[in-house]
Amino acid sequence: DIQNPSSDMLAAFYRYTEMTANVYSEASMTWVELAACYRRMGKYSAALRAYEEAASTGTLPPAALCSWAQCDLDLGLYAEAAEKCDDVLACDDCSAELIRMASYIEAEALLSIARTDIQGGKNGSCRSHLVKAITRLEGLCPQNSTYCE
């Protein structure tokens, strides 16, 4: 549908060019869109390769880094996921929703790293990863809330 391309049967492959115009290279955004398509199809290894190509062609937007981190997390690449989330959280122009998503992904990755640390007998490393994960999750909770949904 020309009037509303996002409603078409192949809408997963549609790219909103006005959102990325003049900020990120067209090549990197094309690779990001390809990676997103692979991820939706469950082809995580192919998605990782596409994200790597996107990063090699230019700077990635924070939302793409967050999606890449989620893909890393799905594949058990916890340290890589946490690193990408750190990059997202260091951005000044991220939306509250993106900060929340990156914080959650990073906390989940850090908790998984801590689990691996404790199994390997690395108690000190486990503790530092747990503290950072809890700190990230605490930042997501409203001030007067006793739990975070």
JSON list of C-alpha atoms in Angstrom, two decimals:
[
{"chain": "A", "resi": 1, "resn": "ASP", "atom": "CA", "xyz": [0.00, 0.00, 0.00]},
{"chain": "A", "resi": 2, "resn": "ILE", "atom": "CA", "xyz": [1.63, 3.23, -1.14]},
{"chain": "A", "resi": 3, "resn": "GLN", "atom": "CA", "xyz": [-0.35, 5.40, 1.30]},
{"chain": "A", "resi": 4, "resn": "ASN", "atom": "CA", "xyz": [0.48, 3.26, 4.34]},
{"chain": "A", "resi": 5, "resn": "PRO", "atom": "CA", "xyz": [3.48, 1.01, 3.60]},
{"chain": "A", "resi": 6, "resn": "SER", "atom": "CA", "xyz": [3.74, -0.24, 7.17]},
{"chain": "A", "resi": 7, "resn": "SER", "atom": "CA", "xyz": [0.37, -2.03, 6.79]},
{"chain": "A", "resi": 8, "resn": "ASP", "atom": "CA", "xyz": [1.56, -4.06, 3.80]},
{"chain": "A", "resi": 9, "resn": "MET", "atom": "CA", "xyz": [2.20, -7.79, 4.04]},
{"chain": "A", "resi": 10, "resn": "LEU", "atom": "CA", "xyz": [5.96, -7.14, 3.78]},
{"chain": "A", "resi": 11, "resn": "ALA", "atom": "CA", "xyz": [5.89, -4.26, 6.28]},
{"chain": "A", "resi": 12, "resn": "ALA", "atom": "CA", "xyz": [8.70, -5.88, 8.27]},
{"chain": "A", "resi": 13, "resn": "PHE", "atom": "CA", "xyz": [11.01, -4.83, 5.46]},
{"chain": "A", "resi": 14, "resn": "TYR", "atom": "CA", "xyz": [9.80, -1.23, 5.26]},
{"chain": "A", "resi": 15, "resn": "ARG", "atom": "CA", "xyz": [12.18, 1.46, 6.51]},
{"chain": "A", "resi": 16, "resn": "TYR", "atom": "CA", "xyz": [11.11, 4.88, 7.77]},
{"chain": "A", "resi": 17, "resn": "THR", "atom": "CA", "xyz": [13.72, 7.11, 6.15]},
{"chain": "A", "resi": 18, "resn": "GLU", "atom": "CA", "xyz": [12.58, 10.35, 7.78]},
{"chain": "A", "resi": 19, "resn": "MET", "atom": "CA", "xyz": [13.65, 9.08, 11.22]},
{"chain": "A", "resi": 20, "resn": "THR", "atom": "CA", "xyz": [17.27, 8.53, 10.22]},
{"chain": "A", "resi": 21, "resn": "ALA", "atom": "CA", "xyz": [17.83, 11.15, 7.53]},
{"chain": "A", "resi": 22, "resn": "ASN", "atom": "CA", "xyz": [21.15, 13.01, 7.73]},
{"chain": "A", "resi": 23, "resn": "VAL", "atom": "CA", "xyz": [22.15, 11.44, 11.06]},
{"chain": "A", "resi": 24, "resn": "TYR", "atom": "CA", "xyz": [23.31, 7.92, 10.27]},
{"chain": "A", "resi": 25, "resn": "SER", "atom": "CA", "xyz": [24.67, 6.56, 7.01]},
{"chain": "A", "resi": 26, "resn": "GLU", "atom": "CA", "xyz": [22.21, 4.90, 4.69]},
{"chain": "A", "resi": 27, "resn": "ALA", "atom": "CA", "xyz": [24.45, 1.84, 4.45]},
{"chain": "A", "resi": 28, "resn": "SER", "atom": "CA", "xyz": [24.55, 1.33, 8.22]},
{"chain": "A", "resi": 29, "resn": "MET", "atom": "CA", "xyz": [20.79, 1.79, 8.54]},
{"chain": "A", "resi": 30, "resn": "THR", "atom": "CA", "xyz": [20.18, -0.70, 5.72]},
{"chain": "A", "resi": 31, "resn": "TRP", "atom": "CA", "xyz": [22.33, -3.26, 7.56]},
{"chain": "A", "resi": 32, "resn": "VAL", "atom": "CA", "xyz": [20.45, -2.50, 10.79]},
{"chain": "A", "resi": 33, "resn": "GLU", "atom": "CA", "xyz": [17.11, -3.11, 9.06]},
{"chain": "A", "resi": 34, "resn": "LEU", "atom": "CA", "xyz": [18.42, -6.38, 7.60]},
{"chain": "A", "resi": 35, "resn": "ALA", "atom": "CA", "xyz": [19.61, -7.43, 11.06]},
{"chain": "A", "resi": 36, "resn": "ALA", "atom": "CA", "xyz": [16.17, -6.64, 12.49]},
{"chain": "A", "resi": 37, "resn": "CYS", "atom": "CA", "xyz": [14.54, -8.80, 9.81]},
{"chain": "A", "resi": 38, "resn": "TYR", "atom": "CA", "xyz": [16.90, -11.69, 10.57]},
{"chain": "A", "resi": 39, "resn": "ARG", "atom": "CA", "xyz": [16.19, -11.30, 14.27]},
{"chain": "A", "resi": 40, "resn": "ARG", "atom": "CA", "xyz": [12.41, -11.41, 13.72]},
{"chain": "A", "resi": 41, "resn": "MET", "atom": "CA", "xyz": [12.88, -14.61, 11.72]},
{"chain": "A", "resi": 42, "resn": "GLY", "atom": "CA", "xyz": [14.92, -16.14, 14.56]},
{"chain": "A", "resi": 43, "resn": "LYS", "atom": "CA", "xyz": [18.17, -16.16, 12.58]},
{"chain": "A", "resi": 44, "resn": "TYR", "atom": "CA", "xyz": [20.29, -14.65, 15.36]},
{"chain": "A", "resi": 45, "resn": "SER", "atom": "CA", "xyz": [23.72, -15.51, 13.93]},
{"chain": "A", "resi": 46, "resn": "ALA", "atom": "CA", "xyz": [22.82, -13.84, 10.64]},
{"chain": "A", "resi": 47, "resn": "ALA", "atom": "CA", "xyz": [21.48, -10.86, 12.59]},
{"chain": "A", "resi": 48, "resn": "LEU", "atom": "CA", "xyz": [24.79, -10.55, 14.44]},
{"chain": "A", "resi": 49, "resn": "ARG", "atom": "CA", "xyz": [26.71, -10.54, 11.17]},
{"chain": "A", "resi": 50, "resn": "ALA", "atom": "CA", "xyz": [24.41, -7.82, 9.82]},
{"chain": "A", "resi": 51, "resn": "TYR", "atom": "CA", "xyz": [24.81, -5.71, 12.99]},
{"chain": "A", "resi": 52, "resn": "GLU", "atom": "CA", "xyz": [28.60, -6.07, 12.68]},
{"chain": "A", "resi": 53, "resn": "GLU", "atom": "CA", "xyz": [28.45, -4.89, 9.07]},
{"chain": "A", "resi": 54, "resn": "ALA", "atom": "CA", "xyz": [26.25, -1.97, 10.14]},
{"chain": "A", "resi": 55, "resn": "ALA", "atom": "CA", "xyz": [28.78, -0.95, 12.77]},
{"chain": "A", "resi": 56, "resn": "SER", "atom": "CA", "xyz": [31.61, -1.17, 10.24]},
{"chain": "A", "resi": 57, "resn": "THR", "atom": "CA", "xyz": [29.84, 1.21, 7.84]},
{"chain": "A", "resi": 58, "resn": "GLY", "atom": "CA", "xyz": [29.01, 3.96, 10.31]},
{"chain": "A", "resi": 59, "resn": "THR", "atom": "CA", "xyz": [27.74, 5.02, 13.70]},
{"chain": "A", "resi": 60, "resn": "LEU", "atom": "CA", "xyz": [24.67, 3.17, 14.94]},
{"chain": "A", "resi": 61, "resn": "PRO", "atom": "CA", "xyz": [21.70, 4.81, 16.66]},
{"chain": "A", "resi": 62, "resn": "PRO", "atom": "CA", "xyz": [21.11, 3.85, 20.31]},
{"chain": "A", "resi": 63, "resn": "ALA", "atom": "CA", "xyz": [17.99, 1.86, 19.38]},
{"chain": "A", "resi": 64, "resn": "ALA", "atom": "CA", "xyz": [20.05, -0.30, 17.01]},
{"chain": "A", "resi": 65, "resn": "LEU", "atom": "CA", "xyz": [22.66, -0.87, 19.73]},
{"chain": "A", "resi": 66, "resn": "CYS", "atom": "CA", "xyz": [19.88, -1.92, 22.08]},
{"chain": "A", "resi": 67, "resn": "SER", "atom": "CA", "xyz": [18.50, -4.37, 19.52]},
{"chain": "A", "resi": 68, "resn": "TRP", "atom": "CA", "xyz": [21.99, -5.72, 18.94]},
{"chain": "A", "resi": 69, "resn": "ALA", "atom": "CA", "xyz": [22.43, -6.14, 22.70]},
{"chain": "A", "resi": 70, "resn": "GLN", "atom": "CA", "xyz": [19.16, -8.10, 22.89]},
{"chain": "A", "resi": 71, "resn": "CYS", "atom": "CA", "xyz": [20.39, -10.35, 20.09]},
{"chain": "A", "resi": 72, "resn": "ASP", "atom": "CA", "xyz": [23.67, -10.88, 21.98]},
{"chain": "A", "resi": 73, "resn": "LEU", "atom": "CA", "xyz": [21.69, -11.70, 25.09]},
{"chain": "A", "resi": 74, "resn": "ASP", "atom": "CA", "xyz": [19.55, -14.23, 23.20]},
{"chain": "A", "resi": 75, "resn": "LEU", "atom": "CA", "xyz": [22.73, -15.97, 22.04]},
{"chain": "A", "resi": 76, "resn": "GLY", "atom": "CA", "xyz": [24.35, -15.99, 25.49]},
{"chain": "A", "resi": 77, "resn": "LEU", "atom": "CA", "xyz": [26.91, -13.30, 24.67]},
{"chain": "A", "resi": 78, "resn": "TYR", "atom": "CA", "xyz": [26.36, -11.58, 28.00]},
{"chain": "A", "resi": 79, "resn": "ALA", "atom": "CA", "xyz": [29.51, -9.45, 28.22]},
{"chain": "A", "resi": 80, "resn": "GLU", "atom": "CA", "xyz": [28.93, -8.08, 24.72]},
{"chain": "A", "resi": 81, "resn": "ALA", "atom": "CA", "xyz": [25.29, -7.30, 25.53]},
{"chain": "A", "resi": 82, "resn": "ALA", "atom": "CA", "xyz": [26.27, -5.45, 28.71]},
{"chain": "A", "resi": 83, "resn": "GLU", "atom": "CA", "xyz": [28.91, -3.45, 26.84]},
{"chain": "A", "resi": 84, "resn": "LYS", "atom": "CA", "xyz": [26.44, -2.33, 24.18]},
{"chain": "A", "resi": 85, "resn": "CYS", "atom": "CA", "xyz": [23.92, -1.35, 26.85]},
{"chain": "A", "resi": 86, "resn": "ASP", "atom": "CA", "xyz": [26.60, 0.74, 28.58]},
{"chain": "A", "resi": 87, "resn": "ASP", "atom": "CA", "xyz": [27.07, 2.57, 25.27]},
{"chain": "A", "resi": 88, "resn": "VAL", "atom": "CA", "xyz": [23.31, 3.18, 25.00]},
{"chain": "A", "resi": 89, "resn": "LEU", "atom": "CA", "xyz": [23.08, 4.42, 28.58]},
{"chain": "A", "resi": 90, "resn": "ALA", "atom": "CA", "xyz": [25.98, 6.80, 27.96]},
{"chain": "A", "resi": 91, "resn": "CYS", "atom": "CA", "xyz": [24.01, 8.58, 25.20]},
{"chain": "A", "resi": 92, "resn": "ASP", "atom": "CA", "xyz": [22.57, 11.96, 26.11]},
{"chain": "A", "resi": 93, "resn": "ASP", "atom": "CA", "xyz": [19.63, 11.92, 23.71]},
{"chain": "A", "resi": 94, "resn": "CYS", "atom": "CA", "xyz": [18.02, 8.55, 24.55]},
{"chain": "A", "resi": 95, "resn": "SER", "atom": "CA", "xyz": [14.33, 8.32, 25.30]},
{"chain": "A", "resi": 96, "resn": "ALA", "atom": "CA", "xyz": [13.12, 7.09, 28.68]},
{"chain": "A", "resi": 97, "resn": "GLU", "atom": "CA", "xyz": [11.81, 3.92, 27.02]},
{"chain": "A", "resi": 98, "resn": "LEU", "atom": "CA", "xyz": [15.19, 3.19, 25.45]},
{"chain": "A", "resi": 99, "resn": "ILE", "atom": "CA", "xyz": [17.00, 3.81, 28.74]},
{"chain": "A", "resi": 100, "resn": "ARG", "atom": "CA", "xyz": [14.60, 1.45, 30.49]},
{"chain": "A", "resi": 101, "resn": "MET", "atom": "CA", "xyz": [15.11, -1.24, 27.85]},
{"chain": "A", "resi": 102, "resn": "ALA", "atom": "CA", "xyz": [18.91, -0.92, 27.89]},
{"chain": "A", "resi": 103, "resn": "SER", "atom": "CA", "xyz": [18.95, -1.00, 31.70]},
{"chain": "A", "resi": 104, "resn": "TYR", "atom": "CA", "xyz": [16.86, -4.15, 31.78]},
{"chain": "A", "resi": 105, "resn": "ILE", "atom": "CA", "xyz": [18.94, -5.92, 29.10]},
{"chain": "A", "resi": 106, "resn": "GLU", "atom": "CA", "xyz": [22.16, -4.96, 30.85]},
{"chain": "A", "resi": 107, "resn": "ALA", "atom": "CA", "xyz": [20.88, -6.13, 34.24]},
{"chain": "A", "resi": 108, "resn": "GLU", "atom": "CA", "xyz": [19.80, -9.45, 32.75]},
{"chain": "A", "resi": 109, "resn": "ALA", "atom": "CA", "xyz": [23.21, -9.88, 31.09]},
{"chain": "A", "resi": 110, "resn": "LEU", "atom": "CA", "xyz": [25.04, -9.01, 34.32]},
{"chain": "A", "resi": 111, "resn": "LEU", "atom": "CA", "xyz": [22.93, -11.46, 36.32]},
{"chain": "A", "resi": 112, "resn": "SER", "atom": "CA", "xyz": [23.80, -14.19, 33.81]},
{"chain": "A", "resi": 113, "resn": "ILE", "atom": "CA", "xyz": [27.49, -13.29, 34.06]},
{"chain": "A", "resi": 114, "resn": "ALA", "atom": "CA", "xyz": [27.22, -13.42, 37.86]},
{"chain": "A", "resi": 115, "resn": "ARG", "atom": "CA", "xyz": [25.64, -16.86, 37.64]},
{"chain": "A", "resi": 116, "resn": "THR", "atom": "CA", "xyz": [28.57, -18.06, 35.54]},
{"chain": "A", "resi": 117, "resn": "ASP", "atom": "CA", "xyz": [31.03, -16.42, 37.95]},
{"chain": "A", "resi": 118, "resn": "ILE", "atom": "CA", "xyz": [29.57, -18.20, 40.99]},
{"chain": "A", "resi": 119, "resn": "GLN", "atom": "CA", "xyz": [29.70, -21.55, 39.19]},
{"chain": "A", "resi": 120, "resn": "GLY", "atom": "CA", "xyz": [33.37, -20.89, 38.44]},
{"chain": "A", "resi": 121, "resn": "GLY", "atom": "CA", "xyz": [34.13, -19.94, 42.03]},
{"chain": "A", "resi": 122, "resn": "LYS", "atom": "CA", "xyz": [34.73, -16.26, 41.20]},
{"chain": "A", "resi": 123, "resn": "ASN", "atom": "CA", "xyz": [32.87, -14.84, 44.18]},
{"chain": "A", "resi": 124, "resn": "GLY", "atom": "CA", "xyz": [34.36, -11.33, 44.01]},
{"chain": "A", "resi": 125, "resn": "SER", "atom": "CA", "xyz": [33.54, -10.94, 40.34]},
{"chain": "A", "resi": 126, "resn": "CYS", "atom": "CA", "xyz": [30.08, -12.37, 40.97]},
{"chain": "A", "resi": 127, "resn": "ARG", "atom": "CA", "xyz": [29.42, -9.79, 43.68]},
{"chain": "A", "resi": 128, "resn": "SER", "atom": "CA", "xyz": [30.51, -6.85, 41.51]},
{"chain": "A", "resi": 129, "resn": "HIS", "atom": "CA", "xyz": [28.27, -7.99, 38.64]},
{"chain": "A", "resi": 130, "resn": "LEU", "atom": "CA", "xyz": [25.33, -8.47, 41.02]},
{"chain": "A", "resi": 131, "resn": "VAL", "atom": "CA", "xyz": [25.79, -5.03, 42.55]},
{"chain": "A", "resi": 132, "resn": "LYS", "atom": "CA", "xyz": [25.87, -3.38, 39.11]},
{"chain": "A", "resi": 133, "resn": "ALA", "atom": "CA", "xyz": [22.80, -5.37, 37.97]},
{"chain": "A", "resi": 134, "resn": "ILE", "atom": "CA", "xyz": [20.83, -4.45, 41.09]},
{"chain": "A", "resi": 135, "resn": "THR", "atom": "CA", "xyz": [21.83, -0.81, 40.67]},
{"chain": "A", "resi": 136, "resn": "ARG", "atom": "CA", "xyz": [20.53, -0.85, 37.09]},
{"chain": "A", "resi": 137, "resn": "LEU", "atom": "CA", "xyz": [17.25, -2.44, 38.16]},
{"chain": "A", "resi": 138, "resn": "GLU", "atom": "CA", "xyz": [16.80, -0.03, 41.06]},
{"chain": "A", "resi": 139, "resn": "GLY", "atom": "CA", "xyz": [17.03, 2.82, 38.58]},
{"chain": "A", "resi": 140, "resn": "LEU", "atom": "CA", "xyz": [13.97, 1.45, 36.79]},
{"chain": "A", "resi": 141, "resn": "CYS", "atom": "CA", "xyz": [11.70, 1.50, 39.84]},
{"chain": "A", "resi": 142, "resn": "PRO", "atom": "CA", "xyz": [9.58, 4.53, 40.76]},
{"chain": "A", "resi": 143, "resn": "GLN", "atom": "CA", "xyz": [10.71, 6.32, 43.92]},
{"chain": "A", "resi": 144, "resn": "ASN", "atom": "CA", "xyz": [7.85, 5.18, 46.17]},
{"chain": "A", "resi": 145, "resn": "SER", "atom": "CA", "xyz": [7.56, 1.66, 44.80]},
{"chain": "A", "resi": 146, "resn": "THR", "atom": "CA", "xyz": [8.57, -1.43, 46.77]},
{"chain": "A", "resi": 147, "resn": "TYR", "atom": "CA", "xyz": [8.98, -3.57, 43.66]},
{"chain": "A", "resi": 148, "resn": "CYS", "atom": "CA", "xyz": [9.57, -3.12, 39.98]},
{"chain": "A", "resi": 149, "resn": "GLU", "atom": "CA", "xyz": [7.29, -4.70, 37.38]}
]
